[in-house]
Short mmCIF file of C-alpha atoms in Angstrom, two decimals:
data_model
loop_
_atom_site.label_atom_id
_atom_site.label_comp_id
_atom_site.label_asym_id
_atom_site.label_seq_id
_atom_site.Cartn_x
_atom_site.Cartn_y
_atom_site.Cartn_z
CA UNK B 139 45.37 -225.38 -104.66
CA UNK B 140 43.35 -226.67 -101.74
CA UNK B 141 39.65 -227.14 -101.05
CA UNK B 142 39.32 -223.62 -99.63
CA UNK B 143 40.65 -222.07 -102.85
CA UNK B 144 38.28 -224.15 -104.97
CA UNK B 145 35.34 -222.98 -102.88
CA UNK B 146 36.44 -219.35 -103.24
CA UNK B 147 36.84 -219.69 -107.00
CA UNK B 148 33.49 -221.41 -107.45
CA UNK B 149 31.74 -218.81 -105.31
CA UNK B 150 33.41 -215.84 -107.02
CA UNK B 151 33.10 -217.05 -110.63
CA UNK B 152 29.41 -216.23 -110.90
CA UNK B 153 29.84 -212.83 -109.24
CA UNK B 154 32.68 -211.82 -111.54
CA UNK B 155 30.93 -213.19 -114.62
CA UNK B 156 27.77 -211.28 -113.68
CA UNK B 157 29.72 -208.02 -113.62
CA UNK B 158 31.05 -208.95 -117.02
CA UNK B 159 27.54 -209.37 -118.38
CA UNK B 160 26.12 -206.35 -116.57
CA UNK B 161 28.99 -203.87 -116.99
CA UNK B 162 31.91 -205.02 -119.15
CA UNK B 163 29.97 -206.18 -122.20
CA UNK B 164 27.45 -203.28 -122.23
CA UNK B 165 30.31 -200.82 -121.81
CA UNK B 166 32.20 -202.48 -124.65
CA UNK B 167 29.24 -202.59 -127.04
CA UNK B 168 28.09 -199.03 -126.33
CA UNK B 169 31.64 -197.64 -126.59
CA UNK B 170 32.22 -199.48 -129.86
CA UNK B 171 28.95 -198.15 -131.32
CA UNK B 172 30.03 -194.60 -130.48
CA UNK B 173 33.47 -195.32 -131.90
CA UNK B 174 32.08 -196.53 -135.23
CA UNK B 175 30.00 -193.37 -135.63
CA UNK B 176 33.01 -191.20 -134.78
CA UNK B 177 35.27 -193.30 -137.00
CA UNK B 178 33.00 -193.02 -140.05
CA UNK B 179 32.51 -189.26 -139.65
CA UNK B 180 36.20 -188.53 -139.08
CA UNK B 181 37.26 -190.80 -141.94
CA UNK B 182 34.78 -189.22 -144.38
CA UNK B 183 35.90 -185.70 -143.43
CA UNK B 184 39.52 -186.63 -144.09
CA UNK B 185 38.80 -188.41 -147.37
CA UNK B 186 36.67 -185.47 -148.55
CA UNK B 187 39.60 -183.19 -147.64
CA UNK B 188 37.36 -180.59 -146.00
CA UNK B 189 39.77 -177.81 -145.06
CA UNK B 190 39.68 -176.80 -141.42
CA UNK B 191 37.68 -179.83 -140.38
CA UNK B 192 40.35 -182.17 -141.74
CA UNK B 193 43.00 -180.47 -139.61
CA UNK B 194 40.76 -180.75 -136.54
CA UNK B 195 40.26 -184.46 -137.21
CA UNK B 196 43.98 -185.03 -137.66
CA UNK B 197 44.64 -183.19 -134.40
CA UNK B 198 42.03 -185.33 -132.62
CA UNK B 199 43.57 -188.56 -133.92
CA UNK B 200 47.07 -187.35 -133.03
CA UNK B 201 46.13 -186.46 -129.44
CA UNK B 202 44.11 -189.60 -128.74
CA UNK B 203 46.56 -192.05 -130.29
CA UNK B 204 49.52 -190.32 -128.67
CA UNK B 205 48.32 -190.40 -125.06
CA UNK B 206 47.60 -193.40 -122.77
CA UNK B 207 43.97 -194.30 -122.35
CA UNK B 208 44.54 -194.41 -118.59
CA UNK B 209 45.53 -190.74 -118.64
CA UNK B 210 42.41 -189.95 -120.65
CA UNK B 211 40.27 -191.72 -118.05
CA UNK B 212 41.95 -189.75 -115.25
CA UNK B 213 41.47 -186.44 -117.06
CA UNK B 214 37.73 -187.04 -117.49
CA UNK B 215 36.93 -188.63 -114.14
CA UNK B 216 39.42 -187.01 -111.75
CA UNK B 217 40.39 -183.89 -113.71
CA UNK B 218 37.05 -182.43 -114.80
CA UNK B 219 35.65 -182.15 -111.24
CA UNK B 220 38.36 -179.56 -110.53
CA UNK B 221 36.65 -177.24 -113.04
CA UNK B 222 33.16 -178.07 -111.86
CA UNK B 223 32.27 -180.92 -114.23
CA UNK B 224 31.44 -184.18 -112.48
CA UNK B 225 30.67 -187.31 -114.50
CA UNK B 226 29.80 -190.69 -112.98
CA UNK B 227 32.15 -193.66 -113.54
CA UNK B 228 30.15 -195.47 -116.25
CA UNK B 229 29.48 -192.38 -118.44
CA UNK B 230 33.12 -191.34 -117.96
CA UNK B 231 34.36 -194.72 -119.15
CA UNK B 232 31.85 -194.75 -122.00
CA UNK B 233 32.97 -191.31 -123.16
CA UNK B 234 36.68 -192.11 -122.99
CA UNK B 235 36.48 -195.55 -124.58
CA UNK B 236 34.19 -194.27 -127.33
CA UNK B 237 36.43 -191.32 -128.19
CA UNK B 238 39.64 -193.34 -127.87
CA UNK B 239 38.45 -196.26 -129.96
CA UNK B 240 36.92 -193.85 -132.48
CA UNK B 241 40.36 -192.44 -133.28
CA UNK B 242 41.71 -195.89 -134.13
CA UNK B 243 38.55 -196.88 -135.99
CA UNK B 244 38.71 -193.71 -138.09
CA UNK B 245 42.16 -194.59 -139.40
CA UNK B 246 41.06 -198.13 -140.23
CA UNK B 247 37.96 -196.89 -142.05
CA UNK B 248 39.87 -194.13 -143.84
CA UNK B 249 42.40 -196.65 -145.15
CA UNK B 250 39.56 -198.94 -146.26
CA UNK B 251 37.81 -196.10 -148.11
CA UNK B 252 41.02 -195.13 -149.87
CA UNK B 253 41.50 -198.75 -150.97
CA UNK B 254 38.27 -198.68 -153.02
CA UNK B 255 38.85 -198.33 -156.75
CA UNK B 256 38.49 -194.65 -157.72
CA UNK B 257 36.86 -195.81 -160.94
CA UNK B 258 33.74 -196.71 -158.98
CA UNK B 259 33.46 -193.15 -157.73
CA UNK B 260 33.84 -191.81 -161.25
CA UNK B 261 31.22 -194.27 -162.47
CA UNK B 262 28.86 -192.97 -159.79
CA UNK B 263 29.31 -189.42 -161.00
CA UNK B 264 28.69 -190.57 -164.58
CA UNK B 265 25.24 -191.92 -163.68
CA UNK B 266 24.30 -188.69 -161.93
CA UNK B 267 24.90 -189.62 -158.30
CA UNK B 268 26.03 -187.00 -155.80
CA UNK B 269 29.16 -187.40 -153.65
CA UNK B 270 27.02 -188.25 -150.63
CA UNK B 271 25.10 -190.90 -152.57
CA UNK B 272 28.31 -192.41 -153.91
CA UNK B 273 29.78 -192.65 -150.42
CA UNK B 274 26.60 -194.04 -148.84
CA UNK B 275 25.66 -196.53 -151.58
CA UNK B 276 28.94 -197.54 -153.18
CA UNK B 277 32.06 -196.70 -151.17
CA UNK B 278 31.10 -197.11 -147.51
CA UNK B 279 29.46 -200.57 -147.82
CA UNK B 280 32.57 -201.89 -149.52
CA UNK B 281 34.95 -200.06 -147.19
CA UNK B 282 33.27 -201.39 -144.06
CA UNK B 283 33.45 -204.90 -145.48
CA UNK B 284 37.19 -204.43 -146.08
CA UNK B 285 37.65 -202.93 -142.62
CA UNK B 286 35.58 -205.60 -140.84
CA UNK B 287 38.49 -207.80 -139.63
CA UNK B 288 40.48 -204.82 -138.32
CA UNK B 289 37.44 -203.25 -136.69
CA UNK B 290 36.59 -206.53 -135.00
CA UNK B 291 40.16 -206.76 -133.69
CA UNK B 292 39.65 -203.29 -132.22
CA UNK B 293 36.45 -204.56 -130.57
CA UNK B 294 38.26 -207.52 -129.03
CA UNK B 295 40.99 -205.21 -127.70
CA UNK B 296 38.30 -202.94 -126.29
CA UNK B 297 36.88 -205.78 -124.21
CA UNK B 298 40.25 -206.06 -122.46
CA UNK B 299 40.79 -202.30 -122.26
CA UNK B 300 37.57 -201.88 -120.26
CA UNK B 301 39.45 -203.42 -117.33
CA UNK B 302 41.10 -200.00 -116.94
CA UNK B 303 37.74 -198.59 -115.87
CA UNK B 304 38.36 -200.17 -112.48
CA UNK B 305 40.86 -197.36 -111.89
CA UNK B 306 38.00 -194.82 -111.84
CA UNK B 307 35.96 -196.88 -109.35
CA UNK B 308 33.67 -198.52 -111.91
CA UNK B 309 32.70 -201.92 -110.54
CA UNK B 310 33.37 -204.19 -113.48
CA UNK B 311 35.12 -207.56 -113.50
CA UNK B 312 38.52 -206.42 -112.24
CA UNK B 313 37.03 -204.26 -109.49
CA UNK B 314 34.75 -207.11 -108.40
CA UNK B 315 37.76 -209.43 -108.34
CA UNK B 316 39.64 -206.97 -106.14
CA UNK B 317 36.74 -206.94 -103.70
CA UNK B 318 36.92 -210.73 -103.42
CA UNK B 319 40.71 -210.61 -103.02
CA UNK B 320 40.40 -208.07 -100.22
CA UNK B 321 38.20 -210.56 -98.36
CA UNK B 322 40.03 -213.82 -99.17
CA UNK B 323 43.68 -212.82 -99.90
CA UNK B 324 43.82 -215.24 -102.83
CA UNK B 325 45.12 -212.80 -105.45
CA UNK B 326 46.95 -215.31 -107.65
CA UNK B 327 44.04 -217.66 -108.29
CA UNK B 328 41.40 -214.96 -108.51
CA UNK B 329 43.32 -212.92 -111.07
CA UNK B 330 43.79 -216.11 -113.07
CA UNK B 331 40.04 -216.66 -112.83
CA UNK B 332 39.12 -213.20 -114.12
CA UNK B 333 41.71 -213.65 -116.86
CA UNK B 334 39.94 -216.86 -117.86
CA UNK B 335 36.61 -215.02 -118.09
CA UNK B 336 38.16 -212.35 -120.33
CA UNK B 337 39.61 -215.17 -122.42
CA UNK B 338 36.16 -216.73 -122.79
CA UNK B 339 34.63 -213.42 -123.90
CA UNK B 340 37.40 -212.78 -126.43
CA UNK B 341 37.26 -216.35 -127.74
CA UNK B 342 33.53 -216.05 -128.39
CA UNK B 343 34.10 -212.75 -130.21
CA UNK B 344 36.89 -214.34 -132.25
CA UNK B 345 34.49 -217.10 -133.34
CA UNK B 346 31.92 -214.46 -134.31
CA UNK B 347 34.62 -212.59 -136.24
CA UNK B 348 35.60 -215.73 -138.12
CA UNK B 349 31.98 -216.44 -139.00
CA UNK B 350 31.44 -212.85 -140.12
CA UNK B 351 34.52 -212.89 -142.32
CA UNK B 352 33.35 -216.09 -144.01
CA UNK B 353 29.90 -214.63 -144.67
CA UNK B 354 31.35 -211.41 -146.05
CA UNK B 355 33.80 -213.38 -148.18
CA UNK B 356 31.01 -215.47 -149.71
CA UNK B 357 28.92 -212.32 -150.22
CA UNK B 358 31.81 -210.58 -151.92
CA UNK B 359 32.41 -213.54 -154.19
CA UNK B 360 28.87 -213.64 -155.50
#
């Protein structure tokens, strides 16, 4: 590594980091919020064993988990225009990442719900609560606490998965790095640099996860 490379890295670091703050993190947070909503709804439908809807949910999970996320991105961004539906890069990525992550989140939440002692549900019925009230006030709060570590791992993976959005022309960290590489021809060091920025983001999230688990553990022990 010579002085020229150092200058390139120092100059590009802020530009790549800025795309991370402006695009990667907002895309991750918004996609994860959508995924949690989808995950809770799909999990509750399956646990409630609603005929028809349960089969639809199982089919959704099967399709999403069984196909590459890159293919899903291509279908939405490059495939839909052929039938007259054009979606911009960011909304396309948001839609795909939300739906994709929702399938995985739903299985995590479903497993967490099923781990809750059935006696608590029966106790809820005994005091006159409805199924909806039992789920909202008793089961879901506990299930989400149980699922917290796994859901946070999904969030951390999502941060890295957003790099695939560069394939549909979204200018996030990878795409910005490629622009710099095209100008400087320093692919090795620049890809290491963007990898370092992803590592920083994921490390911060890991620290937040650890803190959250400790807080939930102390709350659960009280």
